[in-house]
Amino acid sequence: MKKYFWFVFVVLLGGNIVSSMIARTLAEGDSGWWPVMLLISAMVSGLYALVFSWLAKRLNFEQFPAGFVHIAVASLLVVMTVLYYQWPVNWQEINSGGKLTLLQMIIYSDMAYYLIYPVGLLASAGIGYYSMLKRNSR
């Protein structure tokens, strides 16, 4: 069972590194990388959910709740991308003393992404590991 946990951990870590590299390569300079990063990360989270579903089927689990975490992360990142385009920011106004709304601060903040994604990754790894331990104790 632990070999599956380490396989998933390596897939998660490798996927994060590859998605960051792809987003930086596809984006146009400083202006276009953020929505690209959000969408690619959402797609990678969807792939993680598929990996967890495959793993649950292979290990004969009834369900694998860690996959649900990645579906939630992917959905949240897609919503952030939509909101990014719904509420554009006039950066000249902000640079001359204007204020961002709280929602704009969350949408345009790198920290929001860098909190959402690792928390999802750690939650899925923890839930998956706990599920495997619980299944083995039966």
mmCIF file of N, CA and C in Angstrom, residues 4-13 45 48-49 51-53 64-73 116-132:
data_model
loop_
_atom_site.group_PDB
_atom_site.id
_atom_site.type_symbol
_atom_site.label_atom_id
_atom_site.label_comp_id
_atom_site.label_asym_id
_atom_site.label_seq_id
_atom_site.Cartn_x
_atom_site.Cartn_y
_atom_site.Cartn_z
ATOM 1 N N TYR A 4 1.875 2.658 -3.342
ATOM 2 C CA TYR A 4 0.879 3.464 -4.038
ATOM 3 C C TYR A 4 0.879 4.892 -3.515
ATOM 4 N N PHE A 5 1.042 5.029 -2.211
ATOM 5 C CA PHE A 5 1.097 6.374 -1.633
ATOM 6 C C PHE A 5 2.269 7.147 -2.209
ATOM 7 N N TRP A 6 3.440 6.534 -2.283
ATOM 8 C CA TRP A 6 4.612 7.228 -2.821
ATOM 9 C C TRP A 6 4.459 7.493 -4.313
ATOM 10 N N PHE A 7 3.812 6.577 -5.041
ATOM 11 C CA PHE A 7 3.531 6.806 -6.460
ATOM 12 C C PHE A 7 2.672 8.053 -6.630
ATOM 13 N N VAL A 8 1.615 8.147 -5.827
ATOM 14 C CA VAL A 8 0.722 9.307 -5.908
ATOM 15 C C VAL A 8 1.468 10.574 -5.524
ATOM 16 N N PHE A 9 2.283 10.513 -4.493
ATOM 17 C CA PHE A 9 3.036 11.692 -4.062
ATOM 18 C C PHE A 9 3.962 12.187 -5.169
ATOM 19 N N VAL A 10 4.658 11.261 -5.829
ATOM 20 C CA VAL A 10 5.559 11.639 -6.929
ATOM 21 C C VAL A 10 4.762 12.220 -8.093
ATOM 22 N N VAL A 11 3.607 11.636 -8.405
ATOM 23 C CA VAL A 11 2.755 12.165 -9.477
ATOM 24 C C VAL A 11 2.297 13.578 -9.136
ATOM 25 N N LEU A 12 1.879 13.800 -7.892
ATOM 26 C CA LEU A 12 1.424 15.131 -7.480
ATOM 27 C C LEU A 12 2.545 16.154 -7.578
ATOM 28 N N LEU A 13 3.694 15.820 -7.042
ATOM 29 C CA LEU A 13 4.820 16.753 -7.058
ATOM 30 C C LEU A 13 5.284 17.024 -8.485
ATOM 31 N N SER A 45 -5.291 19.346 -11.776
ATOM 32 C CA SER A 45 -6.091 18.835 -10.657
ATOM 33 C C SER A 45 -7.130 17.836 -11.143
ATOM 34 N N TYR A 48 -5.332 14.689 -11.623
ATOM 35 C CA TYR A 48 -5.095 14.050 -10.326
ATOM 36 C C TYR A 48 -6.342 13.282 -9.875
ATOM 37 N N ALA A 49 -7.515 13.894 -10.076
ATOM 38 C CA ALA A 49 -8.759 13.217 -9.694
ATOM 39 C C ALA A 49 -8.913 11.913 -10.471
ATOM 40 N N VAL A 51 -6.395 10.091 -11.652
ATOM 41 C CA VAL A 51 -5.398 9.163 -11.097
ATOM 42 C C VAL A 51 -5.921 8.542 -9.811
ATOM 43 N N PHE A 52 -6.530 9.372 -8.960
ATOM 44 C CA PHE A 52 -7.071 8.839 -7.710
ATOM 45 C C PHE A 52 -8.227 7.878 -7.969
ATOM 46 N N SER A 53 -9.058 8.171 -8.966
ATOM 47 C CA SER A 53 -10.158 7.261 -9.300
ATOM 48 C C SER A 53 -9.618 5.927 -9.810
ATOM 49 N N PHE A 64 -12.622 6.959 -3.245
ATOM 50 C CA PHE A 64 -11.317 7.476 -2.839
ATOM 51 C C PHE A 64 -11.482 8.971 -2.607
ATOM 52 N N PRO A 65 -11.757 9.392 -1.371
ATOM 53 C CA PRO A 65 -12.113 10.788 -1.117
ATOM 54 C C PRO A 65 -11.040 11.793 -1.513
ATOM 55 N N ALA A 66 -9.800 11.365 -1.651
ATOM 56 C CA ALA A 66 -8.756 12.303 -2.061
ATOM 57 C C ALA A 66 -9.027 12.844 -3.460
ATOM 58 N N GLY A 67 -9.653 12.061 -4.313
ATOM 59 C CA GLY A 67 -10.010 12.536 -5.647
ATOM 60 C C GLY A 67 -11.003 13.680 -5.590
ATOM 61 N N PHE A 68 -11.894 13.652 -4.599
ATOM 62 C CA PHE A 68 -12.875 14.720 -4.457
ATOM 63 C C PHE A 68 -12.207 16.042 -4.105
ATOM 64 N N VAL A 69 -11.117 15.987 -3.363
ATOM 65 C CA VAL A 69 -10.375 17.207 -3.025
ATOM 66 C C VAL A 69 -9.878 17.873 -4.300
ATOM 67 N N HIS A 70 -9.356 17.089 -5.233
ATOM 68 C CA HIS A 70 -8.825 17.663 -6.470
ATOM 69 C C HIS A 70 -9.923 18.182 -7.382
ATOM 70 N N ILE A 71 -11.096 17.563 -7.343
ATOM 71 C CA ILE A 71 -12.227 18.107 -8.096
ATOM 72 C C ILE A 71 -12.604 19.468 -7.526
ATOM 73 N N ALA A 72 -12.598 19.595 -6.201
ATOM 74 C CA ALA A 72 -12.903 20.884 -5.570
ATOM 75 C C ALA A 72 -11.847 21.933 -5.908
ATOM 76 N N VAL A 73 -10.568 21.546 -5.876
ATOM 77 C CA VAL A 73 -9.487 22.484 -6.208
ATOM 78 C C VAL A 73 -9.605 22.934 -7.656
ATOM 79 N N ILE A 116 -4.140 27.663 -1.958
ATOM 80 C CA ILE A 116 -5.165 26.703 -2.376
ATOM 81 C C ILE A 116 -4.534 25.403 -2.862
ATOM 82 N N TYR A 117 -3.547 25.520 -3.725
ATOM 83 C CA TYR A 117 -3.005 24.335 -4.385
ATOM 84 C C TYR A 117 -2.251 23.420 -3.417
ATOM 85 N N PRO A 118 -1.305 23.936 -2.621
ATOM 86 C CA PRO A 118 -0.618 23.035 -1.677
ATOM 87 C C PRO A 118 -1.535 22.481 -0.595
ATOM 88 N N VAL A 119 -2.516 23.281 -0.144
ATOM 89 C CA VAL A 119 -3.446 22.756 0.859
ATOM 90 C C VAL A 119 -4.243 21.603 0.264
ATOM 91 N N GLY A 120 -4.672 21.758 -0.998
ATOM 92 C CA GLY A 120 -5.362 20.658 -1.675
ATOM 93 C C GLY A 120 -4.473 19.444 -1.828
ATOM 94 N N LEU A 121 -3.218 19.681 -2.196
ATOM 95 C CA LEU A 121 -2.267 18.585 -2.369
ATOM 96 C C LEU A 121 -2.043 17.848 -1.050
ATOM 97 N N LEU A 122 -1.784 18.595 0.014
ATOM 98 C CA LEU A 122 -1.542 17.963 1.313
ATOM 99 C C LEU A 122 -2.795 17.278 1.844
ATOM 100 N N ALA A 123 -3.954 17.911 1.633
ATOM 101 C CA ALA A 123 -5.206 17.296 2.091
ATOM 102 C C ALA A 123 -5.460 15.984 1.366
ATOM 103 N N SER A 124 -5.248 15.979 0.054
ATOM 104 C CA SER A 124 -5.498 14.741 -0.693
ATOM 105 C C SER A 124 -4.505 13.653 -0.301
ATOM 106 N N ALA A 125 -3.250 14.024 -0.107
ATOM 107 C CA ALA A 125 -2.255 13.032 0.308
ATOM 108 C C ALA A 125 -2.599 12.478 1.689
ATOM 109 N N GLY A 126 -2.972 13.356 2.605
ATOM 110 C CA GLY A 126 -3.335 12.912 3.951
ATOM 111 C C GLY A 126 -4.581 12.051 3.972
ATOM 112 N N ILE A 127 -5.609 12.477 3.237
ATOM 113 C CA ILE A 127 -6.854 11.704 3.179
ATOM 114 C C ILE A 127 -6.613 10.351 2.525
ATOM 115 N N GLY A 128 -5.829 10.363 1.437
ATOM 116 C CA GLY A 128 -5.533 9.104 0.752
ATOM 117 C C GLY A 128 -4.763 8.142 1.638
ATOM 118 N N TYR A 129 -3.779 8.663 2.352
ATOM 119 C CA TYR A 129 -2.983 7.814 3.233
ATOM 120 C C TYR A 129 -3.842 7.265 4.370
ATOM 121 N N TYR A 130 -4.696 8.120 4.943
ATOM 122 C CA TYR A 130 -5.594 7.684 6.006
ATOM 123 C C TYR A 130 -6.557 6.615 5.489
ATOM 124 N N SER A 131 -7.058 6.797 4.255
ATOM 125 C CA SER A 131 -7.970 5.807 3.668
ATOM 126 C C SER A 131 -7.282 4.459 3.518
ATOM 127 N N MET A 132 -6.016 4.483 3.086
ATOM 128 C CA MET A 132 -5.277 3.229 2.931
ATOM 129 C C MET A 132 -5.039 2.563 4.283
#
